[in-house]
């Protein structure tokens, strides 16, 4: 912090001495240096070390700096060599303008010890600017009467350079009329002055174009040019002359007031005021003066009063043209009045009827008369109307016509007719008079309402909210007014079981249909009825349309499992032999869905199993099959939960529980016996015989018991329902289960099952299969 304080103190000391040096500026003789403008930056100006008589080490030790009064420092100091260099390229005109000499002042400060030196850098001008005229084109007006020797000062050119590089003289392009002199103002600037050497004649040469050149005194010299447009001013020395001495014109007698008859034109070769010509009637009579008028500037002769061929057939009008002086010119205009057909026919309406009723026979629409004030052919007339209209004209008494209908009119095709009655004379030119009338056709109720569609199909989602807008019917009537006002209604239905009034209603004004109660697709999938549209005419006309309402199904019914039955008195148990092959059909889950379409598409899924991986369910048909071979290690009882799901949105589902019992002897007589190795049978034949005898005795005993029990049970409960029966504990009961060839089962078979009731486990006590006759099928394929 001590070093920082010393640095701040030293900076303040430097600023103080710098300000002191500025106040003492000019006390000593400044050192002067010069450099030519446009010298490139980093160019050498001087060696300050030599100028200050300082060695290199002392120069560096004393801390020499360059200071400038301005905000911008144009010089830089090389501290190592002591050379003073230009910081950038200098433009004398930008720094000093026209000031001469151009001097930039700066100070040289030596910090240790503090010492100041005043210095000046003079920027020497070079000829880098050409003379330039502010006005590239000059207009000089010279009267053709100006005498020789007349002078005309011109605007000078400007040159940003100074001294001898500034403008030196002016030169004019060669011409026989003018020369140029170079004059000098009090401030030293030079300007050009034109001198007229030969008198001008505007009619011979009305203008001159000269080139004025300004040259500076540089080496090489630069120039700038400007164009001088010399306009020769006219004097009045010529009389006006008409293009024609006699003008002949014809004018129709019906020409309106202000009609342009003819335009006379005279020219004067003089210019300006001397060439301006004014026109007037010359020695005109009272008749001509009140009938015709001439524009003094344009020479237009116009009609002031209506002409009449029968009174005056021709006029002779004298015209005078005068310039600004005393010179005049004259011409004659001969005007011939021609007779024309100047009266158009007149039409007067005597009677007119509108509107007229449609479907009416021929009737009179209008009666009118025509008149033409002209005579001869100009007074003869003819009348007509458009050809594409159901009307015609009939001539009655002299100059009277009647407009009649040609056939009965139909308002629905055309409600209004715009008729133009054209009255034409036979004069030249032909004159026509047009009379436009509008005939309206009144309506008669002759059109029935027409529905936009002969039949409508409306889709309604079931379970809709009451009073729901389900659609609209629309009819149009080509009539108008009350004849086109339509009322909608529901027509009685032929179906006595369809209570239409409780299902839908209709808005009598706009035909909107509403469902009065919620619809159920499962109860009513579609129904039809008719709606009527009646207009308000007399007599009233009506029409009807068929409306079919289709109820769109909604997924509002879950699947219903038909087999196995879940509400039976005892659960259904499926028997599967342990020798069953992979893919053995255990059973088939049968389910239905009251919905329709994709809402009734069912898929099956094994949701839960006692032993996962042993059984599988086919997703599309509900068949439950084994997925692998059974083994002795598999449990005897299995509980399967199958999920049945529909394809609605959102999907609904139901589940069913299956009980599967694995048995050993259920299908042993019909399963292929395992082959006994020949060598073993031959080695111990006595053992085989003993086993066969024991098995025969046991089978005979078991068969006798089964037959006895089966006969007893069947007698007691012949009317037992299909399924698995259950009896109180300690007693046995049996029945036959008949599985027909449904689903994927290819054959029918029966088997008898007896369970112990009330035990909760429903253990099998014995069974007796009763199989049908098979033809080359294994048990696996049959089941």
Tab-separated table of N, CA, C and O in Angstrom, residues 346-447:
chain	number	residue	atom	x	y	z
A	346	UNK	N	-90.623	9.560	-77.835
A	346	UNK	CA	-91.094	9.703	-76.464
A	346	UNK	C	-92.074	8.579	-76.150
A	346	UNK	O	-92.889	8.194	-76.997
A	347	UNK	N	-92.012	8.059	-74.916
A	347	UNK	CA	-92.885	6.963	-74.476
A	347	UNK	C	-93.696	7.444	-73.279
A	347	UNK	O	-93.145	8.011	-72.330
A	348	UNK	N	-95.012	7.194	-73.327
A	348	UNK	CA	-95.905	7.564	-72.223
A	348	UNK	C	-96.652	6.323	-71.774
A	348	UNK	O	-97.353	5.682	-72.572
A	349	UNK	N	-96.515	5.951	-70.492
A	349	UNK	CA	-97.174	4.770	-69.936
A	349	UNK	C	-98.597	5.136	-69.539
A	349	UNK	O	-98.824	6.058	-68.745
A	350	UNK	N	-99.545	4.372	-70.076
A	350	UNK	CA	-100.960	4.642	-69.788
A	350	UNK	C	-101.499	3.726	-68.697
A	350	UNK	O	-102.330	4.149	-67.883
A	351	UNK	N	-101.088	2.455	-68.678
A	351	UNK	CA	-101.555	1.512	-67.654
A	351	UNK	C	-100.450	0.480	-67.413
A	351	UNK	O	-99.749	0.077	-68.344
A	352	UNK	N	-100.345	0.051	-66.132
A	352	UNK	CA	-99.300	-0.916	-65.774
A	352	UNK	C	-99.778	-1.747	-64.597
A	352	UNK	O	-100.293	-1.213	-63.602
A	353	UNK	N	-99.640	-3.091	-64.700
A	353	UNK	CA	-100.087	-4.019	-63.652
A	353	UNK	C	-98.899	-4.830	-63.148
A	353	UNK	O	-98.222	-5.507	-63.927
A	354	UNK	N	-98.648	-4.771	-61.834
A	354	UNK	CA	-97.595	-5.568	-61.195
A	354	UNK	C	-97.865	-5.583	-59.702
A	354	UNK	O	-98.191	-4.527	-59.122
A	355	UNK	N	-97.841	-6.765	-59.034
A	355	UNK	CA	-97.446	-8.057	-59.597
A	355	UNK	C	-98.610	-8.733	-60.319
A	355	UNK	O	-99.766	-8.347	-60.147
A	356	UNK	N	-98.266	-9.772	-61.068
A	356	UNK	CA	-99.263	-10.582	-61.746
A	356	UNK	C	-99.160	-11.999	-61.200
A	356	UNK	O	-98.080	-12.463	-60.847
A	357	UNK	N	-100.285	-12.680	-61.126
A	357	UNK	CA	-100.319	-14.003	-60.506
A	357	UNK	C	-99.722	-15.047	-61.444
A	357	UNK	O	-99.960	-15.024	-62.657
A	358	UNK	N	-98.954	-15.978	-60.831
A	358	UNK	CA	-98.403	-17.060	-61.644
A	358	UNK	C	-99.513	-18.022	-62.061
A	358	UNK	O	-100.582	-18.041	-61.478
A	359	UNK	N	-99.218	-18.814	-63.104
A	359	UNK	CA	-100.133	-19.810	-63.651
A	359	UNK	C	-101.363	-19.187	-64.312
A	359	UNK	O	-102.327	-19.895	-64.613
A	360	UNK	N	-101.360	-17.865	-64.506
A	360	UNK	CA	-102.505	-17.217	-65.142
A	360	UNK	C	-102.357	-17.284	-66.654
A	360	UNK	O	-101.239	-17.241	-67.185
A	361	UNK	N	-103.481	-17.352	-67.404
A	361	UNK	CA	-103.400	-17.339	-68.866
A	361	UNK	C	-103.012	-15.947	-69.366
A	361	UNK	O	-102.666	-15.066	-68.585
A	362	UNK	N	-103.084	-15.741	-70.664
A	362	UNK	CA	-102.661	-14.466	-71.265
A	362	UNK	C	-103.403	-13.305	-70.618
A	362	UNK	O	-104.619	-13.309	-70.492
A	363	UNK	N	-102.604	-12.290	-70.194
A	363	UNK	CA	-103.186	-11.126	-69.544
A	363	UNK	C	-102.379	-9.885	-69.908
A	363	UNK	O	-101.196	-9.957	-70.270
A	364	UNK	N	-103.020	-8.719	-69.805
A	364	UNK	CA	-102.412	-7.439	-70.159
A	364	UNK	C	-101.560	-6.959	-68.998
A	364	UNK	O	-102.015	-6.901	-67.848
A	365	UNK	N	-100.291	-6.630	-69.316
A	365	UNK	CA	-99.367	-6.134	-68.293
A	365	UNK	C	-99.277	-4.625	-68.344
A	365	UNK	O	-99.308	-3.952	-67.307
A	366	UNK	N	-99.144	-4.028	-69.553
A	366	UNK	CA	-98.971	-2.573	-69.665
A	366	UNK	C	-99.571	-2.091	-70.985
A	366	UNK	O	-99.633	-2.828	-71.979
A	367	UNK	N	-99.965	-0.807	-70.975
A	367	UNK	CA	-100.434	-0.107	-72.174
A	367	UNK	C	-99.694	1.220	-72.227
A	367	UNK	O	-99.671	1.962	-71.231
A	368	UNK	N	-99.049	1.537	-73.382
A	368	UNK	CA	-98.270	2.768	-73.504
A	368	UNK	C	-98.406	3.323	-74.928
A	368	UNK	O	-98.786	2.607	-75.867
A	369	UNK	N	-98.064	4.616	-75.074
A	369	UNK	CA	-98.094	5.287	-76.376
A	369	UNK	C	-96.715	5.845	-76.686
A	369	UNK	O	-95.920	6.116	-75.785
A	370	UNK	N	-96.406	6.053	-77.997
A	370	UNK	CA	-95.111	6.575	-78.445
A	370	UNK	C	-95.353	7.782	-79.345
A	370	UNK	O	-96.411	7.909	-79.992
A	371	UNK	N	-94.327	8.685	-79.397
A	371	UNK	CA	-94.436	9.903	-80.193
A	371	UNK	C	-93.037	10.361	-80.585
A	371	UNK	O	-92.116	10.313	-79.771
A	372	UNK	N	-92.856	10.848	-81.858
A	372	UNK	CA	-91.593	11.427	-82.346
A	372	UNK	C	-91.920	12.763	-82.995
A	372	UNK	O	-92.744	12.849	-83.915
A	373	UNK	N	-91.277	13.853	-82.511
A	373	UNK	CA	-91.556	15.195	-83.004
A	373	UNK	C	-90.963	15.453	-84.380
A	373	UNK	O	-91.312	16.459	-85.024
A	374	UNK	N	-90.010	14.588	-84.825
A	374	UNK	CA	-89.449	14.760	-86.159
A	374	UNK	C	-90.499	14.399	-87.212
A	374	UNK	O	-91.549	13.816	-86.908
A	375	UNK	N	-90.165	14.718	-88.463
A	375	UNK	CA	-91.080	14.418	-89.565
A	375	UNK	C	-90.385	13.529	-90.579
A	375	UNK	O	-89.171	13.329	-90.531
A	376	UNK	N	-91.177	13.001	-91.524
A	376	UNK	CA	-90.599	12.146	-92.546
A	376	UNK	C	-90.085	10.856	-91.932
A	376	UNK	O	-90.682	10.276	-91.018
A	377	UNK	N	-88.941	10.382	-92.485
A	377	UNK	CA	-88.350	9.155	-91.968
A	377	UNK	C	-87.920	9.303	-90.516
A	377	UNK	O	-87.903	8.335	-89.764
A	378	UNK	N	-87.521	10.526	-90.147
A	378	UNK	CA	-87.084	10.744	-88.757
A	378	UNK	C	-88.231	10.591	-87.766
A	378	UNK	O	-87.989	10.436	-86.564
A	379	UNK	N	-89.489	10.654	-88.238
A	379	UNK	CA	-90.627	10.554	-87.349
A	379	UNK	C	-91.245	9.178	-87.302
A	379	UNK	O	-92.160	8.938	-86.503
A	380	UNK	N	-90.784	8.225	-88.148
A	380	UNK	CA	-91.303	6.859	-88.127
A	380	UNK	C	-90.622	6.060	-87.015
A	380	UNK	O	-89.411	6.166	-86.821
A	381	UNK	N	-91.426	5.237	-86.291
A	381	UNK	CA	-90.899	4.542	-85.113
A	381	UNK	C	-91.285	3.069	-85.156
A	381	UNK	O	-92.222	2.668	-85.865
A	382	UNK	N	-90.524	2.262	-84.373
A	382	UNK	CA	-90.832	0.847	-84.160
A	382	UNK	C	-90.543	0.515	-82.702
A	382	UNK	O	-89.659	1.125	-82.078
A	383	UNK	N	-91.307	-0.474	-82.141
A	383	UNK	CA	-91.154	-0.871	-80.732
A	383	UNK	C	-90.759	-2.338	-80.642
A	383	UNK	O	-91.193	-3.160	-81.460
A	384	UNK	N	-89.954	-2.690	-79.612
A	384	UNK	CA	-89.532	-4.081	-79.403
A	384	UNK	C	-89.136	-4.288	-77.944
A	384	UNK	O	-88.874	-3.329	-77.207
A	385	UNK	N	-89.137	-5.577	-77.549
A	385	UNK	CA	-88.632	-5.980	-76.230
A	385	UNK	C	-87.647	-7.125	-76.435
A	385	UNK	O	-87.462	-7.607	-77.561
A	386	UNK	N	-87.012	-7.593	-75.347
A	386	UNK	CA	-86.067	-8.701	-75.447
A	386	UNK	C	-86.772	-9.956	-75.948
A	386	UNK	O	-87.947	-10.175	-75.668
A	387	UNK	N	-86.026	-10.775	-76.677
A	387	UNK	CA	-86.618	-11.957	-77.296
A	387	UNK	C	-86.767	-13.127	-76.326
A	387	UNK	O	-87.533	-14.044	-76.587
A	388	UNK	N	-86.024	-13.148	-75.222
A	388	UNK	CA	-86.021	-14.310	-74.333
A	388	UNK	C	-87.001	-14.163	-73.172
A	388	UNK	O	-86.829	-14.784	-72.128
A	389	UNK	N	-88.042	-13.351	-73.345
A	389	UNK	CA	-89.015	-13.143	-72.283
A	389	UNK	C	-90.364	-13.707	-72.695
A	389	UNK	O	-90.724	-13.712	-73.879
A	390	UNK	N	-91.160	-14.178	-71.709
A	390	UNK	CA	-92.500	-14.723	-72.021
A	390	UNK	C	-93.550	-13.622	-72.189
A	390	UNK	O	-94.661	-13.716	-71.649
A	391	UNK	N	-93.179	-12.552	-72.896
A	391	UNK	CA	-94.083	-11.430	-73.141
A	391	UNK	C	-94.007	-11.077	-74.624
A	391	UNK	O	-93.033	-11.410	-75.307
A	392	UNK	N	-95.032	-10.362	-75.104
A	392	UNK	CA	-94.989	-9.874	-76.480
A	392	UNK	C	-95.751	-8.559	-76.568
A	392	UNK	O	-96.591	-8.246	-75.711
A	393	UNK	N	-95.393	-7.762	-77.608
A	393	UNK	CA	-96.029	-6.468	-77.845
A	393	UNK	C	-97.074	-6.608	-78.943
A	393	UNK	O	-96.865	-7.297	-79.947
A	394	UNK	N	-98.172	-5.910	-78.739
A	394	UNK	CA	-99.264	-5.934	-79.717
A	394	UNK	C	-99.676	-4.493	-80.000
A	394	UNK	O	-99.979	-3.734	-79.076
A	395	UNK	N	-99.629	-4.127	-81.296
A	395	UNK	CA	-100.017	-2.773	-81.689
A	395	UNK	C	-101.531	-2.680	-81.724
A	395	UNK	O	-102.221	-3.549	-82.271
A	396	UNK	N	-102.047	-1.608	-81.111
A	396	UNK	CA	-103.495	-1.403	-81.098
A	396	UNK	C	-103.839	-0.220	-82.001
A	396	UNK	O	-103.530	-0.244	-83.186
A	397	UNK	N	-104.424	0.812	-81.470
A	397	UNK	CA	-104.720	1.995	-82.266
A	397	UNK	C	-103.429	2.725	-82.578
A	397	UNK	O	-102.350	2.339	-82.117
A	398	UNK	N	-103.487	3.793	-83.334
A	398	UNK	CA	-102.303	4.517	-83.813
A	398	UNK	C	-101.425	4.936	-82.637
A	398	UNK	O	-101.884	5.593	-81.705
A	399	UNK	N	-100.124	4.517	-82.732
A	399	UNK	CA	-99.090	4.876	-81.754
A	399	UNK	C	-99.353	4.305	-80.352
A	399	UNK	O	-98.707	4.739	-79.394
A	400	UNK	N	-100.272	3.339	-80.192
A	400	UNK	CA	-100.519	2.702	-78.903
A	400	UNK	C	-100.104	1.231	-78.998
A	400	UNK	O	-100.365	0.553	-79.993
A	401	UNK	N	-99.469	0.738	-77.902
A	401	UNK	CA	-99.011	-0.648	-77.845
A	401	UNK	C	-99.460	-1.266	-76.522
A	401	UNK	O	-99.608	-0.569	-75.502
A	402	UNK	N	-99.680	-2.608	-76.593
A	402	UNK	CA	-100.075	-3.361	-75.398
A	402	UNK	C	-99.045	-4.454	-75.138
A	402	UNK	O	-98.646	-5.177	-76.059
A	403	UNK	N	-98.601	-4.576	-73.853
A	403	UNK	CA	-97.661	-5.623	-73.421
A	403	UNK	C	-98.453	-6.728	-72.751
A	403	UNK	O	-99.149	-6.492	-71.747
A	404	UNK	N	-98.374	-7.987	-73.300
A	404	UNK	CA	-99.146	-9.106	-72.787
A	404	UNK	C	-98.216	-10.275	-72.445
A	404	UNK	O	-97.099	-10.369	-72.962
A	405	UNK	N	-98.734	-11.188	-71.581
A	405	UNK	CA	-97.987	-12.420	-71.268
A	405	UNK	C	-98.193	-13.414	-72.404
A	405	UNK	O	-99.278	-13.546	-72.951
A	406	UNK	N	-97.149	-14.133	-72.728
A	406	UNK	CA	-97.204	-15.078	-73.835
A	406	UNK	C	-97.681	-16.456	-73.379
A	406	UNK	O	-98.288	-17.197	-74.156
A	407	UNK	N	-97.451	-16.798	-72.122
A	407	UNK	CA	-97.850	-18.092	-71.570
A	407	UNK	C	-97.953	-17.938	-70.051
A	407	UNK	O	-97.508	-16.933	-69.490
A	408	UNK	N	-98.524	-18.926	-69.350
A	408	UNK	CA	-98.575	-18.840	-67.883
A	408	UNK	C	-97.162	-18.782	-67.287
A	408	UNK	O	-96.249	-19.466	-67.749
A	409	UNK	N	-97.010	-17.959	-66.282
A	409	UNK	CA	-95.696	-17.739	-65.670
A	409	UNK	C	-95.518	-18.661	-64.459
A	409	UNK	O	-96.491	-19.046	-63.810
A	410	UNK	N	-94.282	-18.968	-64.176
A	410	UNK	CA	-93.931	-19.804	-63.021
A	410	UNK	C	-93.009	-18.990	-62.119
A	410	UNK	O	-91.863	-18.698	-62.481
A	411	UNK	N	-93.508	-18.606	-60.953
A	411	UNK	CA	-92.721	-17.754	-60.052
A	411	UNK	C	-91.476	-18.457	-59.544
A	411	UNK	O	-90.451	-17.831	-59.287
A	412	UNK	N	-91.546	-19.805	-59.399
A	412	UNK	CA	-90.391	-20.521	-58.885
A	412	UNK	C	-89.229	-20.505	-59.866
A	412	UNK	O	-88.069	-20.600	-59.466
A	413	UNK	N	-89.524	-20.404	-61.145
A	413	UNK	CA	-88.447	-20.278	-62.135
A	413	UNK	C	-87.952	-18.845	-62.221
A	413	UNK	O	-86.755	-18.593	-62.207
A	414	UNK	N	-88.840	-17.897	-62.303
A	414	UNK	CA	-88.470	-16.483	-62.382
A	414	UNK	C	-89.499	-15.696	-61.597
A	414	UNK	O	-90.690	-15.701	-61.930
A	415	UNK	N	-89.015	-15.027	-60.555
A	415	UNK	CA	-89.925	-14.259	-59.697
A	415	UNK	C	-90.070	-12.824	-60.159
A	415	UNK	O	-91.000	-12.130	-59.718
A	416	UNK	N	-89.171	-12.389	-61.019
A	416	UNK	CA	-89.203	-10.981	-61.426
A	416	UNK	C	-88.636	-10.863	-62.831
A	416	UNK	O	-87.659	-11.526	-63.177
A	417	UNK	N	-89.228	-10.021	-63.634
A	417	UNK	CA	-88.782	-9.795	-65.009
A	417	UNK	C	-88.458	-8.306	-65.180
A	417	UNK	O	-89.275	-7.448	-64.815
A	418	UNK	N	-87.265	-8.035	-65.696
A	418	UNK	CA	-86.883	-6.669	-66.057
A	418	UNK	C	-87.042	-6.532	-67.564
A	418	UNK	O	-86.284	-7.117	-68.339
A	419	UNK	N	-88.039	-5.775	-67.958
A	419	UNK	CA	-88.388	-5.642	-69.373
A	419	UNK	C	-87.950	-4.266	-69.857
A	419	UNK	O	-88.244	-3.246	-69.212
A	420	UNK	N	-87.227	-4.256	-70.959
A	420	UNK	CA	-86.803	-3.014	-71.587
A	420	UNK	C	-87.565	-2.839	-72.899
A	420	UNK	O	-87.411	-3.636	-73.826
A	421	UNK	N	-88.391	-1.806	-72.921
A	421	UNK	CA	-89.129	-1.471	-74.144
A	421	UNK	C	-88.262	-0.500	-74.948
A	421	UNK	O	-87.911	0.585	-74.459
A	422	UNK	N	-87.874	-0.904	-76.141
A	422	UNK	CA	-87.011	-0.083	-76.995
A	422	UNK	C	-87.845	0.524	-78.118
A	422	UNK	O	-88.480	-0.204	-78.902
A	423	UNK	N	-87.857	1.869	-78.176
A	423	UNK	CA	-88.577	2.605	-79.224
A	423	UNK	C	-87.529	3.243	-80.123
A	423	UNK	O	-86.706	4.035	-79.658
A	424	UNK	N	-87.528	2.906	-81.420
A	424	UNK	CA	-86.498	3.334	-82.365
A	424	UNK	C	-87.142	4.073	-83.529
A	424	UNK	O	-88.167	3.621	-84.074
A	425	UNK	N	-86.512	5.234	-83.903
A	425	UNK	CA	-86.980	5.908	-85.122
A	425	UNK	C	-86.129	5.462	-86.303
A	425	UNK	O	-85.152	4.733	-86.142
A	426	UNK	N	-86.517	5.924	-87.502
A	426	UNK	CA	-85.827	5.511	-88.724
A	426	UNK	C	-84.949	6.617	-89.284
A	426	UNK	O	-84.559	6.568	-90.448
A	427	UNK	N	-84.634	7.586	-88.468
A	427	UNK	CA	-83.804	8.689	-88.940
A	427	UNK	C	-82.341	8.325	-88.998
A	427	UNK	O	-81.919	7.195	-88.703
A	428	UNK	N	-81.518	9.335	-89.410
A	428	UNK	CA	-80.071	9.172	-89.473
A	428	UNK	C	-79.432	10.339	-88.719
A	428	UNK	O	-79.604	11.500	-89.118
A	429	UNK	N	-78.750	10.057	-87.602
A	429	UNK	CA	-78.573	8.706	-87.028
A	429	UNK	C	-79.835	8.232	-86.325
A	429	UNK	O	-80.701	9.028	-85.991
A	430	UNK	N	-79.897	6.924	-86.102
A	430	UNK	CA	-81.072	6.340	-85.455
A	430	UNK	C	-81.087	6.760	-83.986
A	430	UNK	O	-80.081	6.670	-83.280
A	431	UNK	N	-82.209	7.209	-83.520
A	431	UNK	CA	-82.387	7.574	-82.115
A	431	UNK	C	-83.293	6.553	-81.444
A	431	UNK	O	-84.276	6.081	-82.040
A	432	UNK	N	-82.936	6.191	-80.213
A	432	UNK	CA	-83.694	5.194	-79.468
A	432	UNK	C	-84.059	5.742	-78.105
A	432	UNK	O	-83.312	6.512	-77.499
A	433	UNK	N	-85.216	5.292	-77.666
A	433	UNK	CA	-85.655	5.601	-76.310
A	433	UNK	C	-85.940	4.283	-75.596
A	433	UNK	O	-86.591	3.388	-76.167
A	434	UNK	N	-85.428	4.156	-74.369
A	434	UNK	CA	-85.580	2.916	-73.603
A	434	UNK	C	-86.465	3.181	-72.398
A	434	UNK	O	-86.303	4.184	-71.687
A	435	UNK	N	-87.422	2.287	-72.191
A	435	UNK	CA	-88.286	2.342	-71.014
A	435	UNK	C	-88.150	1.023	-70.270
A	435	UNK	O	-88.482	-0.042	-70.800
A	436	UNK	N	-87.642	1.075	-69.050
A	436	UNK	CA	-87.424	-0.126	-68.238
A	436	UNK	C	-88.559	-0.265	-67.226
A	436	UNK	O	-88.848	0.675	-66.462
A	437	UNK	N	-89.199	-1.433	-67.232
A	437	UNK	CA	-90.234	-1.725	-66.253
A	437	UNK	C	-89.898	-3.061	-65.591
A	437	UNK	O	-89.267	-3.930	-66.196
A	438	UNK	N	-90.327	-3.201	-64.355
A	438	UNK	CA	-90.101	-4.431	-63.589
A	438	UNK	C	-91.446	-5.064	-63.285
A	438	UNK	O	-92.301	-4.440	-62.635
A	439	UNK	N	-91.621	-6.305	-63.745
A	439	UNK	CA	-92.864	-7.045	-63.529
A	439	UNK	C	-92.581	-8.146	-62.520
A	439	UNK	O	-91.728	-9.007	-62.748
A	440	UNK	N	-93.284	-8.111	-61.412
A	440	UNK	CA	-93.128	-9.120	-60.375
A	440	UNK	C	-94.243	-10.158	-60.484
A	440	UNK	O	-95.386	-9.816	-60.826
A	441	UNK	N	-93.911	-11.417	-60.186
A	441	UNK	CA	-94.864	-12.525	-60.265
A	441	UNK	C	-95.241	-12.927	-58.845
A	441	UNK	O	-94.364	-13.247	-58.032
A	442	UNK	N	-96.530	-12.898	-58.531
A	442	UNK	CA	-96.985	-13.280	-57.189
A	442	UNK	C	-97.090	-14.793	-57.074
A	442	UNK	O	-97.312	-15.498	-58.060
A	443	UNK	N	-96.947	-15.302	-55.854
A	443	UNK	CA	-96.837	-16.741	-55.628
A	443	UNK	C	-98.198	-17.398	-55.471
A	443	UNK	O	-99.136	-16.805	-54.919
A	444	UNK	N	-98.285	-18.651	-55.950
A	444	UNK	CA	-99.412	-19.547	-55.716
A	444	UNK	C	-98.836	-20.830	-55.116
A	444	UNK	O	-97.764	-21.284	-55.526
A	445	UNK	N	-99.529	-21.403	-54.133
A	445	UNK	CA	-99.001	-22.581	-53.464
A	445	UNK	C	-99.132	-23.795	-54.384
A	445	UNK	O	-100.107	-24.568	-54.302
A	446	UNK	N	-98.139	-23.964	-55.241
A	446	UNK	CA	-98.169	-25.062	-56.216
A	446	UNK	C	-96.956	-25.974	-56.082
A	446	UNK	O	-96.678	-26.771	-56.980
A	447	UNK	N	-96.220	-25.867	-54.997
A	447	UNK	CA	-95.051	-26.719	-54.787
A	447	UNK	C	-95.096	-27.309	-53.387
A	447	UNK	O	-95.292	-26.585	-52.396
